[in-house]
CSV table of C-alpha atoms in Angstrom, one decimal:
chain,number,residue,atom,x,y,z
A,1,MET,CA,31.3,-26.3,-15.1
A,2,LEU,CA,28.6,-24.7,-12.4
A,3,PRO,CA,25.3,-26.8,-11.5
A,4,SER,CA,22.5,-25.8,-12.1
A,5,LEU,CA,20.3,-23.6,-9.8
A,6,ASP,CA,17.6,-24.2,-11.2
A,7,TYR,CA,16.8,-26.2,-7.4
A,8,ALA,CA,17.3,-23.6,-5.7
A,9,LEU,CA,15.1,-20.9,-7.6
A,10,PRO,CA,11.6,-21.2,-7.4
A,11,GLU,CA,9.6,-21.3,-10.7
A,12,GLN,CA,6.7,-18.4,-10.2
A,13,ASP,CA,4.3,-17.5,-13.0
A,14,LEU,CA,4.2,-14.1,-12.1
A,15,ALA,CA,1.7,-13.5,-14.9
A,16,PRO,CA,-1.3,-16.2,-14.2
A,17,LYS,CA,-4.4,-14.0,-16.1
A,18,GLY,CA,-3.7,-12.0,-19.3
A,19,ALA,CA,-0.9,-10.0,-20.7
A,20,PRO,CA,-0.2,-6.1,-20.6
A,21,GLY,CA,-2.5,-3.9,-22.8
A,22,SER,CA,-4.9,-6.7,-22.6
A,23,ALA,CA,-8.5,-5.7,-22.9
A,24,LEU,CA,-10.2,-6.1,-18.8
A,25,GLY,CA,-7.0,-4.3,-17.5
A,26,LYS,CA,-7.1,-1.3,-20.5
A,27,THR,CA,-10.7,-1.3,-18.8
A,28,THR,CA,-10.2,-1.7,-15.4
A,29,GLY,CA,-7.7,1.3,-15.9
A,30,VAL,CA,-9.0,3.9,-18.2
A,31,ILE,CA,-12.0,3.6,-15.5
A,32,MET,CA,-9.5,4.1,-12.5
A,33,TYR,CA,-7.6,7.2,-14.3
A,34,THR,CA,-11.8,8.6,-15.1
A,35,PHE,CA,-12.3,8.7,-11.0
A,36,ALA,CA,-9.5,9.9,-10.2
A,37,ILE,CA,-10.4,12.7,-13.2
A,38,TRP,CA,-13.8,13.2,-11.8
A,39,MET,CA,-12.5,13.5,-8.0
A,40,ALA,CA,-9.8,16.4,-9.3
A,41,VAL,CA,-12.7,18.0,-11.2
A,42,ARG,CA,-15.5,17.6,-9.0
A,43,ASN,CA,-15.1,17.1,-5.7
A,44,GLY,CA,-18.0,19.1,-4.3
A,45,THR,CA,-20.2,15.7,-4.5
A,46,PHE,CA,-17.3,13.5,-2.4
A,47,ARG,CA,-16.3,16.1,0.0
A,48,ALA,CA,-20.9,16.2,0.6
A,49,LEU,CA,-20.2,12.3,0.8
A,50,GLU,CA,-17.5,12.6,3.5
A,51,ALA,CA,-18.7,15.1,6.1
A,52,HIS,CA,-21.7,12.6,6.2
A,53,MET,CA,-19.8,9.7,6.9
A,54,VAL,CA,-17.9,11.4,9.6
A,55,THR,CA,-20.5,13.3,10.8
A,56,PRO,CA,-22.0,10.3,13.5
A,57,LEU,CA,-18.5,10.6,15.0
A,58,ALA,CA,-17.7,13.5,15.6
A,59,GLY,CA,-21.1,13.8,17.3
A,60,TYR,CA,-19.7,11.3,19.8
A,61,VAL,CA,-16.0,13.2,20.7
A,62,THR,CA,-18.0,16.7,20.9
A,63,GLY,CA,-19.8,15.3,24.1
A,64,HIS,CA,-21.9,12.8,22.5
A,65,HIS,CA,-24.0,16.7,21.1
A,66,ALA,CA,-26.2,16.3,17.9
A,67,ALA,CA,-24.1,17.1,15.1
A,68,SER,CA,-25.0,17.5,11.1
A,69,SER,CA,-24.0,18.2,8.1
A,70,HIS,CA,-24.4,20.6,5.0
A,71,LYS,CA,-22.9,19.6,1.5
A,72,SER,CA,-19.2,19.7,2.9
A,73,VAL,CA,-19.7,21.4,6.1
A,74,ILE,CA,-20.3,20.0,9.8
A,75,PHE,CA,-21.6,21.2,12.7
A,76,PHE,CA,-20.6,19.8,16.1
A,77,ALA,CA,-21.7,20.1,19.6
A,78,LEU,CA,-25.4,22.2,18.5
A,79,ASN,CA,-27.3,23.4,21.1
A,80,THR,CA,-24.3,24.0,23.5
A,81,PRO,CA,-22.1,27.0,23.1
A,82,LYS,CA,-19.4,25.5,21.5
A,83,ALA,CA,-20.9,24.8,18.9
A,84,PHE,CA,-18.7,25.4,15.7
A,85,GLY,CA,-18.4,24.3,12.4
A,86,LEU,CA,-16.1,22.1,10.3
A,87,GLN,CA,-15.3,22.6,5.8
A,88,ILE,CA,-13.8,20.3,4.2
A,89,THR,CA,-12.2,21.9,1.3
A,90,SER,CA,-9.7,20.9,-1.7
A,91,GLU,CA,-7.1,21.0,0.7
A,92,CYS,CA,-7.8,18.4,3.2
A,93,THR,CA,-10.3,16.4,1.5
A,94,SER,CA,-9.3,12.1,1.0
A,95,ALA,CA,-9.7,12.8,-2.6
A,96,LEU,CA,-5.8,14.8,-2.7
A,97,LEU,CA,-4.4,11.5,-1.3
A,98,LEU,CA,-6.7,9.5,-2.9
A,99,ILE,CA,-6.3,10.6,-6.9
A,100,PRO,CA,-2.7,8.8,-6.8
A,101,LEU,CA,-3.5,6.3,-5.7
A,102,LEU,CA,-6.2,5.4,-8.3
A,103,VAL,CA,-3.8,6.6,-11.4
A,104,MET,CA,-0.9,4.3,-9.7
A,105,MET,CA,-3.5,1.0,-9.2
A,106,GLY,CA,-4.8,2.1,-13.1
A,107,SER,CA,-1.4,2.3,-14.5
A,108,ILE,CA,-0.8,-1.4,-13.1
A,109,ALA,CA,-3.4,-2.7,-14.8
A,110,ILE,CA,-2.4,-1.5,-17.9
A,111,PHE,CA,0.5,-1.8,-18.3
A,112,THR,CA,1.6,-4.6,-16.1
A,113,ARG,CA,0.6,-8.2,-16.4
A,114,PHE,CA,-0.6,-8.6,-12.7
A,115,PRO,CA,-4.4,-9.9,-12.8
A,116,VAL,CA,-6.6,-7.4,-12.6
A,117,PRO,CA,-8.4,-8.8,-9.6
A,118,ARG,CA,-5.4,-8.7,-7.6
A,119,VAL,CA,-5.2,-4.8,-8.3
A,120,LEU,CA,-8.7,-4.7,-7.3
A,121,ALA,CA,-8.3,-5.9,-4.0
A,122,GLY,CA,-4.8,-3.7,-3.5
A,123,LEU,CA,-7.1,-0.2,-4.8
A,124,VAL,CA,-10.4,-1.2,-2.1
A,125,VAL,CA,-7.3,-2.2,0.9
A,126,GLY,CA,-5.3,1.1,0.1
A,127,ALA,CA,-8.4,4.0,-0.7
A,128,THR,CA,-9.8,2.3,3.0
A,129,LEU,CA,-7.0,3.0,4.3
A,130,MET,CA,-6.6,6.6,3.4
A,131,LEU,CA,-10.7,7.3,4.2
A,132,ALA,CA,-10.2,5.8,7.3
A,133,VAL,CA,-7.5,7.8,8.2
A,134,ASN,CA,-8.6,11.1,7.1
A,135,VAL,CA,-12.2,10.4,9.3
A,136,PHE,CA,-9.5,9.7,11.8
A,137,ARG,CA,-7.7,13.1,11.1
A,138,ILE,CA,-10.8,15.0,11.3
A,139,ILE,CA,-12.5,13.6,14.2
A,140,GLY,CA,-9.6,14.8,15.5
A,141,ILE,CA,-10.1,18.6,14.5
A,142,ALA,CA,-12.6,18.3,16.0
A,143,TRP,CA,-12.0,17.2,19.8
A,144,ALA,CA,-9.1,19.3,20.1
A,145,THR,CA,-11.2,22.3,19.0
A,146,TRP,CA,-14.3,21.2,21.5
A,147,GLN,CA,-11.4,21.0,24.3
A,148,TYR,CA,-9.5,23.6,23.4
A,149,GLY,CA,-11.3,26.5,21.2
A,150,LEU,CA,-9.6,27.4,17.7
A,151,ASP,CA,-6.2,28.7,19.5
A,152,PRO,CA,-4.7,26.3,20.1
A,153,GLY,CA,-6.6,23.6,19.2
A,154,TYR,CA,-7.8,24.1,16.1
A,155,ARG,CA,-4.2,25.5,15.3
A,156,TYR,CA,-2.5,23.0,16.0
A,157,SER,CA,-4.2,19.8,15.3
A,158,HIS,CA,-5.1,21.1,12.1
A,159,VAL,CA,-2.2,22.6,10.9
A,160,PHE,CA,0.5,19.8,12.7
A,161,VAL,CA,-1.0,17.2,13.4
A,162,GLY,CA,-3.2,16.3,10.8
A,163,SER,CA,-0.8,16.9,8.2
A,164,ALA,CA,1.7,15.0,9.8
A,165,CYS,CA,-1.4,12.1,10.0
A,166,SER,CA,-2.1,12.6,5.9
A,167,LEU,CA,1.3,12.3,5.3
A,168,VAL,CA,2.0,9.0,7.8
A,169,GLY,CA,-1.7,7.4,6.7
A,170,PHE,CA,-0.7,8.5,2.6
A,171,VAL,CA,2.6,6.5,2.7
A,172,GLY,CA,1.3,3.3,4.6
A,173,SER,CA,-2.0,2.8,2.1
A,174,ILE,CA,0.9,3.2,-0.6
A,175,MET,CA,2.6,-0.3,1.1
A,176,ALA,CA,-0.7,-1.9,1.9
A,177,ALA,CA,-1.3,-1.7,-1.4
A,178,LEU,CA,1.1,-2.7,-2.8
A,179,TRP,CA,1.5,-5.1,-0.3
A,180,VAL,CA,-1.5,-6.8,-1.1
A,181,LEU,CA,-0.3,-6.9,-5.0
A,182,VAL,CA,2.4,-9.0,-4.4
A,183,TRP,CA,1.8,-11.1,-1.1
A,184,ARG,CA,0.4,-14.4,-2.9
A,185,ASP,CA,4.1,-14.3,-5.5
A,186,ARG,CA,6.3,-13.8,-2.2
A,187,LYS,CA,4.1,-15.8,0.0
A,188,SER,CA,4.6,-18.8,-3.4
A,189,SER,CA,8.3,-18.1,-3.5
A,190,SER,CA,9.1,-18.4,0.5
A,191,SER,CA,7.2,-21.5,0.3
A,192,GLY,CA,9.6,-22.6,-2.8
A,193,LEU,CA,13.0,-21.5,-1.0
A,194,ALA,CA,11.2,-24.0,1.8
A,195,ALA,CA,11.1,-27.2,-0.4
A,196,ALA,CA,14.3,-26.7,-2.4
A,197,PRO,CA,16.8,-29.0,-0.6
A,198,SER,CA,14.6,-31.8,-0.9
A,199,GLY,CA,15.2,-32.1,-4.7
A,200,VAL,CA,19.1,-30.9,-4.9
A,201,GLY,CA,20.2,-34.6,-4.8
A,202,ALA,CA,18.4,-34.8,-8.2
A,203,GLY,CA,20.0,-32.2,-10.3
A,204,PRO,CA,23.8,-31.1,-8.4
A,205,ALA,CA,25.0,-33.5,-7.1
A,206,PRO,CA,26.7,-35.5,-9.3
A,207,ALA,CA,28.6,-32.8,-11.2
A,208,HIS,CA,29.7,-31.8,-6.7
A,209,ARG,CA,30.8,-35.9,-7.1
A,210,ALA,CA,32.3,-35.6,-9.6
A,211,ALA,CA,33.9,-32.3,-8.7
A,212,ASP,CA,35.2,-34.3,-5.7
A,213,GLY,CA,35.9,-36.7,-7.5
A,214,ASP,CA,38.5,-34.9,-9.8
A,215,ARG,CA,40.5,-33.8,-6.7
A,216,PRO,CA,42.0,-36.8,-5.8
A,217,ARG,CA,43.6,-36.7,-8.9
A,218,VAL,CA,44.7,-33.7,-8.7
A,219,GLN,CA,46.4,-34.3,-5.5
A,220,VAL,CA,47.5,-37.3,-6.6
A,221,SER,CA,49.6,-35.7,-9.9
A,222,ARG,CA,50.7,-32.9,-7.4
A,223,ARG,CA,52.6,-35.3,-5.3
A,224,ALA,CA,54.1,-37.6,-8.7
A,225,GLY,CA,55.6,-34.6,-10.0
A,226,ALA,CA,57.2,-33.7,-7.1
A,227,ARG,CA,58.6,-37.7,-6.6
A,228,HIS,CA,60.2,-36.9,-10.2
A,229,ARG,CA,61.8,-33.2,-8.9
A,230,ARG,CA,63.3,-34.9,-6.7
């Protein structure tokens, strides 16, 4: 018989708290779904907050000139001949990236056994990265427009560089959120595998010794059979 593998596979508690469909998980997931719906239907308020958050940094990259925001429009380089404004539309807001993240993490909270605090931590990390990436994208568009004008500055920075930045940021944010979700389990698994050799002698060693002890008898029997044939 094969030896037991219990010594090689570390024991993991993948569900330390709660269970699928627990009240806390359902409540957390429903709240995340609600925020996702709100962002999809009424994202004007969110876009205004986003524009207000970007305004100070945008003024810094456009020659340290004054910048201001009105609703979802950011005005750069005020009181200069290069003054212009950028509007954060429904297609350019980070809400488009946050909605899938909210739906994904809400589903994990409802239908899996991951602890709710860890789900919330993953959501915070992923959402923060998505917001940071979108702020960086808008600042890059503002700087390119300030330096090179609408064409080619705005056109290339918005259509090509901005789209690539959003895609990379979305993928990286999702991966970071999932990493936060499972990193403790991976850490416990690695530590368990590293500690496994110390307990090898307890279980499988007798089986290996028994197998080693059987081999001489098999060899003797073969030699006996060979002498008998002679």
